[in-house]
PDB file of C-alpha atoms in Angstrom:
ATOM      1  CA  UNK A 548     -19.030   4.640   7.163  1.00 27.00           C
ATOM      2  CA  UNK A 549     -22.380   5.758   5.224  1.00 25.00           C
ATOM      3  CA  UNK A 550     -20.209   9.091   4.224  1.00 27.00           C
ATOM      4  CA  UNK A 551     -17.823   7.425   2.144  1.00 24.00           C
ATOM      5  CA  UNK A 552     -21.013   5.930   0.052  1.00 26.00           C
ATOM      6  CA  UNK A 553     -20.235   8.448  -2.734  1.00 27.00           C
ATOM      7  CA  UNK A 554     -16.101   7.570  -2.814  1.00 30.00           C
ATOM      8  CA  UNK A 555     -16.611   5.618  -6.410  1.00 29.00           C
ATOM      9  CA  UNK A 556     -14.267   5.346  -8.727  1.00 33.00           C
ATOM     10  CA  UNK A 557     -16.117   7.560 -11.717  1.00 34.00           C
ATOM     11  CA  UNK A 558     -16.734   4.735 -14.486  1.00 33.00           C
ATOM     12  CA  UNK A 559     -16.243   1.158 -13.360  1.00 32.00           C
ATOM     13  CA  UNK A 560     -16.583   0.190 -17.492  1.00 32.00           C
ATOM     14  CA  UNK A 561     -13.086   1.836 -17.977  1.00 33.00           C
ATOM     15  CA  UNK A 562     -11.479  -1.182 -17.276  1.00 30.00           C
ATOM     16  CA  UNK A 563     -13.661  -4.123 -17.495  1.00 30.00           C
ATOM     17  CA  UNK A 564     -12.925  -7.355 -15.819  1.00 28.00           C
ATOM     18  CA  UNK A 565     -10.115  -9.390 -17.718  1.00 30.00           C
ATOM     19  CA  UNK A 566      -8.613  -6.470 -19.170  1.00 30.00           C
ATOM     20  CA  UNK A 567      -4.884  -5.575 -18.400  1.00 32.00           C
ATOM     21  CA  UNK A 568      -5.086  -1.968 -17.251  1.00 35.00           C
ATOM     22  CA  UNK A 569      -0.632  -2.124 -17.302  1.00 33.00           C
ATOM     23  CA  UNK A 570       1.009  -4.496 -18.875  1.00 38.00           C
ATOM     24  CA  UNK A 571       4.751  -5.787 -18.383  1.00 39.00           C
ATOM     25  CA  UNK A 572       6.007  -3.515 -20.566  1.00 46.00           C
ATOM     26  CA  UNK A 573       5.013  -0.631 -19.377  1.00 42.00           C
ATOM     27  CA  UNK A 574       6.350  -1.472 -15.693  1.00 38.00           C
ATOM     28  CA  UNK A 575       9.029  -2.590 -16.417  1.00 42.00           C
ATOM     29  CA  UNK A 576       9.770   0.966 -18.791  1.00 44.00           C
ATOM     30  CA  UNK A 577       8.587   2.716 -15.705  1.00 40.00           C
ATOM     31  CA  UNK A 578      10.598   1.018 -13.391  1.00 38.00           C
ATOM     32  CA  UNK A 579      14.095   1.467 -15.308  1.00 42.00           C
ATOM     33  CA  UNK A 580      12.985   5.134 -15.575  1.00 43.00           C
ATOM     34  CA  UNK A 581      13.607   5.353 -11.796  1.00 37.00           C
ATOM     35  CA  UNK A 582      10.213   6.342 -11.349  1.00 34.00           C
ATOM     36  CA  UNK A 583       6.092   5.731 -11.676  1.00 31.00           C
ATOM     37  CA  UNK A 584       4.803   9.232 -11.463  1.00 31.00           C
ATOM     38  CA  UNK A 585       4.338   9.506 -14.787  1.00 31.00           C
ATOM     39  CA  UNK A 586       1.376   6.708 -14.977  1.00 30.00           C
ATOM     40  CA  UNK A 587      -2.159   8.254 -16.407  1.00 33.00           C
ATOM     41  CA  UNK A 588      -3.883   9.584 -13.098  1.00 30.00           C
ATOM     42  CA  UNK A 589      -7.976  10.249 -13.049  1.00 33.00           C
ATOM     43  CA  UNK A 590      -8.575   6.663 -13.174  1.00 34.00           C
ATOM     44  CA  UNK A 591      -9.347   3.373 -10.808  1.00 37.00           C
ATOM     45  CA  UNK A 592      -8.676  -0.018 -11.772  1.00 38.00           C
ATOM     46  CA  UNK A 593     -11.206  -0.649  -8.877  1.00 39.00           C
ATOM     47  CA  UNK A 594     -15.036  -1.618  -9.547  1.00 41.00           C
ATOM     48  CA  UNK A 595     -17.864  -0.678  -7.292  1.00 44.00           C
ATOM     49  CA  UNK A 596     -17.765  -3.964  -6.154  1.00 43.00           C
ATOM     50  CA  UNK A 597     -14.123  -4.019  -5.129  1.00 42.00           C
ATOM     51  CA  UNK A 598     -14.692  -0.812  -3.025  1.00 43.00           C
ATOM     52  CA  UNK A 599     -17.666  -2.051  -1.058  1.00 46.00           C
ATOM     53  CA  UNK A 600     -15.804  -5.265  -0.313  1.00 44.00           C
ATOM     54  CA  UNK A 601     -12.823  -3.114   0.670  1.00 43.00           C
ATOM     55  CA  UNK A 602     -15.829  -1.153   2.741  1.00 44.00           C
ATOM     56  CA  UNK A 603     -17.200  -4.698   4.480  1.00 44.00           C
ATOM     57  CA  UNK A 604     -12.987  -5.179   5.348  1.00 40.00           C
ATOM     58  CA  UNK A 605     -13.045  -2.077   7.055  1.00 38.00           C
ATOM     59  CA  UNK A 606     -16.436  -2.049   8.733  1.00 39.00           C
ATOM     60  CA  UNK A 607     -15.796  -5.855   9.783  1.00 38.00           C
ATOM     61  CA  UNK A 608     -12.722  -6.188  11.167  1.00 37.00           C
ATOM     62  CA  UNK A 609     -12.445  -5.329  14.978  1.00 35.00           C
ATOM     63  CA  UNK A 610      -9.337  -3.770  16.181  1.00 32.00           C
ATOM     64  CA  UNK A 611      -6.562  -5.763  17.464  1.00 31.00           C
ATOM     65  CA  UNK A 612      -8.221  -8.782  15.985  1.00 32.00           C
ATOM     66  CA  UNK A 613      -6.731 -11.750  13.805  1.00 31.00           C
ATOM     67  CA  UNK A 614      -8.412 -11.594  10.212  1.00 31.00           C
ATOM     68  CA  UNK A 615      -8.236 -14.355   7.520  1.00 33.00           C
ATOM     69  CA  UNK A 616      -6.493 -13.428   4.664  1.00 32.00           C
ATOM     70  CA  UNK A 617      -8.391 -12.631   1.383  1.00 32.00           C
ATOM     71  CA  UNK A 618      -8.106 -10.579  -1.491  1.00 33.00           C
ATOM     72  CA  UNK A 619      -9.723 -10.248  -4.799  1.00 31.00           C
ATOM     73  CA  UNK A 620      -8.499 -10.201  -8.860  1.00 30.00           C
ATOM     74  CA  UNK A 621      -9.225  -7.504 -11.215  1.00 29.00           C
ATOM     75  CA  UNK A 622      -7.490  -8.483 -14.634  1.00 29.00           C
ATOM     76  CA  UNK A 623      -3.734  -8.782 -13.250  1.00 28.00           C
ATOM     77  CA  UNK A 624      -4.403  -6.300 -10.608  1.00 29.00           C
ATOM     78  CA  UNK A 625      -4.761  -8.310  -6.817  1.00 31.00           C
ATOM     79  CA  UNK A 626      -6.035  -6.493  -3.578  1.00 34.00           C
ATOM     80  CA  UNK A 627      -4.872  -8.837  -1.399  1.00 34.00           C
ATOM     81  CA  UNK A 628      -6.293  -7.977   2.644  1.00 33.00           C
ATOM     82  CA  UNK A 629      -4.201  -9.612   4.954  1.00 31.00           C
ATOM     83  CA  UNK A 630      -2.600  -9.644   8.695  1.00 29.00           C
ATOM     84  CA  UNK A 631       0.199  -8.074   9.892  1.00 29.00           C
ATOM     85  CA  UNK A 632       1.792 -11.442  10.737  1.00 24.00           C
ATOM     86  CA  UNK A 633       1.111 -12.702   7.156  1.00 26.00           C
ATOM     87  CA  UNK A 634       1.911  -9.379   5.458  1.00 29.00           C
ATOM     88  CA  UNK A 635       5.324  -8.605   7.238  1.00 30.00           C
ATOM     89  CA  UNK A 636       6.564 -12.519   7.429  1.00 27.00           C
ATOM     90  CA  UNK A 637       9.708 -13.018   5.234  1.00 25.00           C
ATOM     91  CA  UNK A 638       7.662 -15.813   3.265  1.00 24.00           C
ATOM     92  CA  UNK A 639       4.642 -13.687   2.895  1.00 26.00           C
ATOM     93  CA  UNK A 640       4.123 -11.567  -0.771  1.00 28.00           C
ATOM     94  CA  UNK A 641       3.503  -8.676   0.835  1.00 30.00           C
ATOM     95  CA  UNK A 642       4.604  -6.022  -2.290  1.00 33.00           C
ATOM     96  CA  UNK A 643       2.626  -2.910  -2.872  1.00 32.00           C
ATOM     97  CA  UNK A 644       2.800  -2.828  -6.807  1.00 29.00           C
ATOM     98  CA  UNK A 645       3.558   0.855  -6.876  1.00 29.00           C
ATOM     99  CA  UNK A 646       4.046   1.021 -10.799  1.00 25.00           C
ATOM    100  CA  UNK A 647       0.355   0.392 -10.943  1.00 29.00           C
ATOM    101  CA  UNK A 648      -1.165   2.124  -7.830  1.00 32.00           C
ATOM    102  CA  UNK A 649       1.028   5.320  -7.520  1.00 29.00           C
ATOM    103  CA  UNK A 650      -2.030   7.214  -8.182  1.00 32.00           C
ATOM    104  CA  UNK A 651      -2.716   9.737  -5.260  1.00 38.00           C
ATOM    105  CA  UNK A 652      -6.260   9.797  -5.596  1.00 38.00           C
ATOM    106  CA  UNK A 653      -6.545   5.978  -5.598  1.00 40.00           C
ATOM    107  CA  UNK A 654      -4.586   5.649  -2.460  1.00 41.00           C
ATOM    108  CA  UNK A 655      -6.946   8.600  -0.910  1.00 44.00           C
ATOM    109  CA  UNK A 656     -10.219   6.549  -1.842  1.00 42.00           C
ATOM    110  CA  UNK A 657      -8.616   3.372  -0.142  1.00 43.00           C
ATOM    111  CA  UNK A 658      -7.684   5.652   2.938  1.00 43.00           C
ATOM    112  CA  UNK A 659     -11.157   7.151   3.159  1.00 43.00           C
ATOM    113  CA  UNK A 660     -12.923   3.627   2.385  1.00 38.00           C
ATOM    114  CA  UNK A 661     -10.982   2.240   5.139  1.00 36.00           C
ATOM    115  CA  UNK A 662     -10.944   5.099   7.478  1.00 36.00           C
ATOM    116  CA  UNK A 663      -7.415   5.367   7.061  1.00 35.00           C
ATOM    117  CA  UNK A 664      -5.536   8.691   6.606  1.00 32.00           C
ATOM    118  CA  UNK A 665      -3.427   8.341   3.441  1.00 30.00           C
ATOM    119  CA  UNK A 666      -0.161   9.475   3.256  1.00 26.00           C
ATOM    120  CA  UNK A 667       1.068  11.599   0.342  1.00 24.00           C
ATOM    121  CA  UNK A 668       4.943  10.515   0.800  1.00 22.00           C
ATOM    122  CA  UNK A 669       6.301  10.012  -2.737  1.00 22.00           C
ATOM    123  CA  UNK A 670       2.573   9.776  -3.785  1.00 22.00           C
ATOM    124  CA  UNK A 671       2.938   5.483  -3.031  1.00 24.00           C
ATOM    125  CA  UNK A 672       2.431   5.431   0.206  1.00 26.00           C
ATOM    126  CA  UNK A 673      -0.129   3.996   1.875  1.00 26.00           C
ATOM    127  CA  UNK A 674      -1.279   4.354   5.891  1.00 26.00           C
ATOM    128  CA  UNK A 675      -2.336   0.769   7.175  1.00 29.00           C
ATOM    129  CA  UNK A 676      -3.167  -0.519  10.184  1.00 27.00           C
ATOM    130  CA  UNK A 677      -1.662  -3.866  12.291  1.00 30.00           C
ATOM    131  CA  UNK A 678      -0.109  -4.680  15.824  1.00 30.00           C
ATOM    132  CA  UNK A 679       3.131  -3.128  16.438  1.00 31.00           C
ATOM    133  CA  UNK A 680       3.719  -6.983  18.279  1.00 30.00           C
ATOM    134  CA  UNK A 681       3.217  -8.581  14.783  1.00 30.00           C
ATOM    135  CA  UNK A 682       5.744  -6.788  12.962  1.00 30.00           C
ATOM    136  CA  UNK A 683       8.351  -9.390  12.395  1.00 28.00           C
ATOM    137  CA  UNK A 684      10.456  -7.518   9.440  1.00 30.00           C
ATOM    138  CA  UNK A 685      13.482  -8.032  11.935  1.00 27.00           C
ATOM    139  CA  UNK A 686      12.138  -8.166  15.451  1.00 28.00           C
ATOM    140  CA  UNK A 687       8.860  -8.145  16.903  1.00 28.00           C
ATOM    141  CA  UNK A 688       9.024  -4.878  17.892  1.00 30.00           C
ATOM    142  CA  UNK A 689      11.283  -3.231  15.011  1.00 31.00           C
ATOM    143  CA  UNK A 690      11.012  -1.628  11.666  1.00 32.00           C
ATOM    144  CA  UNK A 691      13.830  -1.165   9.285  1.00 32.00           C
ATOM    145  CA  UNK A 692      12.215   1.490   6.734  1.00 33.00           C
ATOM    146  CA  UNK A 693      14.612   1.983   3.399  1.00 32.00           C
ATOM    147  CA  UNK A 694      14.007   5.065   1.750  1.00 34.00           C
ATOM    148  CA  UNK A 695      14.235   4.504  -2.285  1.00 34.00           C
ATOM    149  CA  UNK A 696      14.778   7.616  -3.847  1.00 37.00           C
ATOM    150  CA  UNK A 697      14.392  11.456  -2.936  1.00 44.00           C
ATOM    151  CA  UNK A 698      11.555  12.263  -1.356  1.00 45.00           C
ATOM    152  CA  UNK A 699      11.865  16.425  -1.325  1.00 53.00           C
ATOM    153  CA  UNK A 700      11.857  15.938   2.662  1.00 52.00           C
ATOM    154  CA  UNK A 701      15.553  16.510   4.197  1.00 57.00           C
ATOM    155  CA  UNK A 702      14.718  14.433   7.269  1.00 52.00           C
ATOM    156  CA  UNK A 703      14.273  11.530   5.209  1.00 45.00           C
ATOM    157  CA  UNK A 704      15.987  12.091   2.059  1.00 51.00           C
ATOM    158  CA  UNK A 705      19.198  11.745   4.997  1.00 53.00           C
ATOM    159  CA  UNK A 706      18.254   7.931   5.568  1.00 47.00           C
ATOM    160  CA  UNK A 707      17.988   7.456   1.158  1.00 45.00           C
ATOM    161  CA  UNK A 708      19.421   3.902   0.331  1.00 42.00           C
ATOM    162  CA  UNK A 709      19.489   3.262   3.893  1.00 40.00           C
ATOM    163  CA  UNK A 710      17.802   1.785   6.597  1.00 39.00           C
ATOM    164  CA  UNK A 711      15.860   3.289   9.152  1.00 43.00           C
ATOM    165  CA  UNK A 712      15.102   2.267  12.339  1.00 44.00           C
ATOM    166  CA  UNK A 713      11.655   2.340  14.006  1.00 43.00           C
ATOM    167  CA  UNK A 714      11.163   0.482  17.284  1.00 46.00           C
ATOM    168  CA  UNK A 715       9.099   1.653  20.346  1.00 47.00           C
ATOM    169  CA  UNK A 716      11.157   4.204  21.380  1.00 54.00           C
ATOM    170  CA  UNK A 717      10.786   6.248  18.122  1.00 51.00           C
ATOM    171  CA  UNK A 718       8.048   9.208  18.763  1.00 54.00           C
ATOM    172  CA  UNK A 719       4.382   8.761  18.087  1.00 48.00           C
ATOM    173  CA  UNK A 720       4.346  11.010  15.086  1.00 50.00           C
ATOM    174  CA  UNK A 721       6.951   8.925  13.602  1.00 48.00           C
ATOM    175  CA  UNK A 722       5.847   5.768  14.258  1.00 42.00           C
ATOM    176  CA  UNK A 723       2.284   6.895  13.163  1.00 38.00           C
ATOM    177  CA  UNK A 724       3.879   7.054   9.438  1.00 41.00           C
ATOM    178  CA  UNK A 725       4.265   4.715   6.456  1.00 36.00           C
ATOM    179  CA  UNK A 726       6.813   4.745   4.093  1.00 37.00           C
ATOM    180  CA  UNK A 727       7.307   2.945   1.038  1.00 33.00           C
ATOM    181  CA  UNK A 728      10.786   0.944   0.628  1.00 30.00           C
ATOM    182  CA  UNK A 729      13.221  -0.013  -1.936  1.00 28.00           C
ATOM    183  CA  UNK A 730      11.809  -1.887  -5.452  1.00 28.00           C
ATOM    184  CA  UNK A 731      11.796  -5.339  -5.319  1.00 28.00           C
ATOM    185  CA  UNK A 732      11.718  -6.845  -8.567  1.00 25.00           C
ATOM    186  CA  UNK A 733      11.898  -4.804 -11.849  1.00 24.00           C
ATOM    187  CA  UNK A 734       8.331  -4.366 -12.444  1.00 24.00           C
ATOM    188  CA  UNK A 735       8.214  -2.039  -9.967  1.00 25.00           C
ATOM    189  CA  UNK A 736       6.959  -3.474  -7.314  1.00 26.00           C
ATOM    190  CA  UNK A 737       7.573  -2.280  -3.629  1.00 30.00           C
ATOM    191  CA  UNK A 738       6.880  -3.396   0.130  1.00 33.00           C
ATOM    192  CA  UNK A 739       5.403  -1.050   2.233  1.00 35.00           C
ATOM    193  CA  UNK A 740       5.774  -0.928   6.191  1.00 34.00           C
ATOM    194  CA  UNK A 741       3.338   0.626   8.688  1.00 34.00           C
ATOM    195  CA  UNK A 742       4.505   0.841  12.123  1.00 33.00           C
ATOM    196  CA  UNK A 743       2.800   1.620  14.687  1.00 30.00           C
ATOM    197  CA  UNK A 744      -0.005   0.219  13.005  1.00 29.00           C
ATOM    198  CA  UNK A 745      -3.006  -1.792  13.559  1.00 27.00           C
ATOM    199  CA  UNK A 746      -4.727  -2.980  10.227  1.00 28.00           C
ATOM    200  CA  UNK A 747      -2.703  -4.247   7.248  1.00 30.00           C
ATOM    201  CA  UNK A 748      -2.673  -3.968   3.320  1.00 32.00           C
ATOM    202  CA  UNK A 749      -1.019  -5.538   0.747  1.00 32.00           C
ATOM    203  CA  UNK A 750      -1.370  -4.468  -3.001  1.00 31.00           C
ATOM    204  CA  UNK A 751       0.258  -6.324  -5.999  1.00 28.00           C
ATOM    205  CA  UNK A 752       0.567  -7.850  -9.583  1.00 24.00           C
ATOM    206  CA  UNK A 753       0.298 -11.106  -9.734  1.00 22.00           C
TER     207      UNK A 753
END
């Protein structure tokens, strides 16, 4: 982990604790747009602090061990580390706020801070890690993955507004990837769905 020392977010003063980095508006404007590329990239709503607690998450928890849920608050913005039982339960918030963290670079400093690979899939999506077993999102060994909008990748654009299936006869390099699902509310706010997985995230506006 002591190579990803230098993976800080280049001025933790641009947005100082309290402060709104996005406000309603603005997601809400994105999200009836049909899309959240168009958010200011170059900077991190994350301090120094954040990261190294998202570095002690990684460092600390043991693979195919329980963790308690915790997160932290940054202005609106919650990181919120959780389970895959908690994140994937029906009654579980488990919404990636996409409007606010569909910033490629910020989802590559969370992948290398966690050791994760990100994935650059609409430029939302997020590799995470939990038990295939926990996934509950319709069985306990089953994925249904809806793809939101075009993606620029035929095999998935096929499955757009649709669901699609990952269980444990789906290949490896299939299973091994994340994709982000439809918008949940209209602030832009999306779950995400790692199978295959063995570490969980979950990333929203509260």
């Amino acid at each position: 982990m002591s190579a990803l020392t230098t993976d800080l977010p280049p001025n933790d003063s641009q947005f100082p604790i309290g402060r709104e980095p996005f406000d309603d508006a603005l997601l809400r404007n994105q999200y009836e747009r049909g899309g959240f590329a168009q958010l200011p990239l170059g900077q991190s709503p994350l301090t120094s602090l954040q990261i190294e607690l998202l570095r002690n998450f990684a460092r600390e928890a043991p693979y195919g061990e329980p963790m308690e849920s915790y997160g932290f608050t940054h202005g609106r913005l919650r990181l919120h580390l959780s389970p895959a039982a908690a994140m994937y339960g029906d009654s579980c918030d488990s919404d990636l706020a996409q409007a606010t963290f569909a910033k490629r670079e910020l989802l590559d400093w969370i992948g290398r801070i966690t050791g994760c690979s990100s994935l650059s899939l609409l430029g939302m999506s997020l590799r995470t890690y939990a038990d295939n077993d926990q996934i509950g999102t319709h069985t306990d060994d089953e994925v249904a993955v809806v793809i939101p909008m075009r993606t620029g990748d035929p095999e998935l654009d096929q499955y757009r507004g649709g669901e699609l299936t990952i269980n444990r006869e789906t290949p490896d390099e299939q299973r091994d990837q994340i994709f982000v699902i439809r918008p949940g509310i209209p602030h832009g706010v999306s779950r995400v769905i790692g199978p295959g997985a063995r570490r969980a995230f979950s990333i929203g506006v509260h």
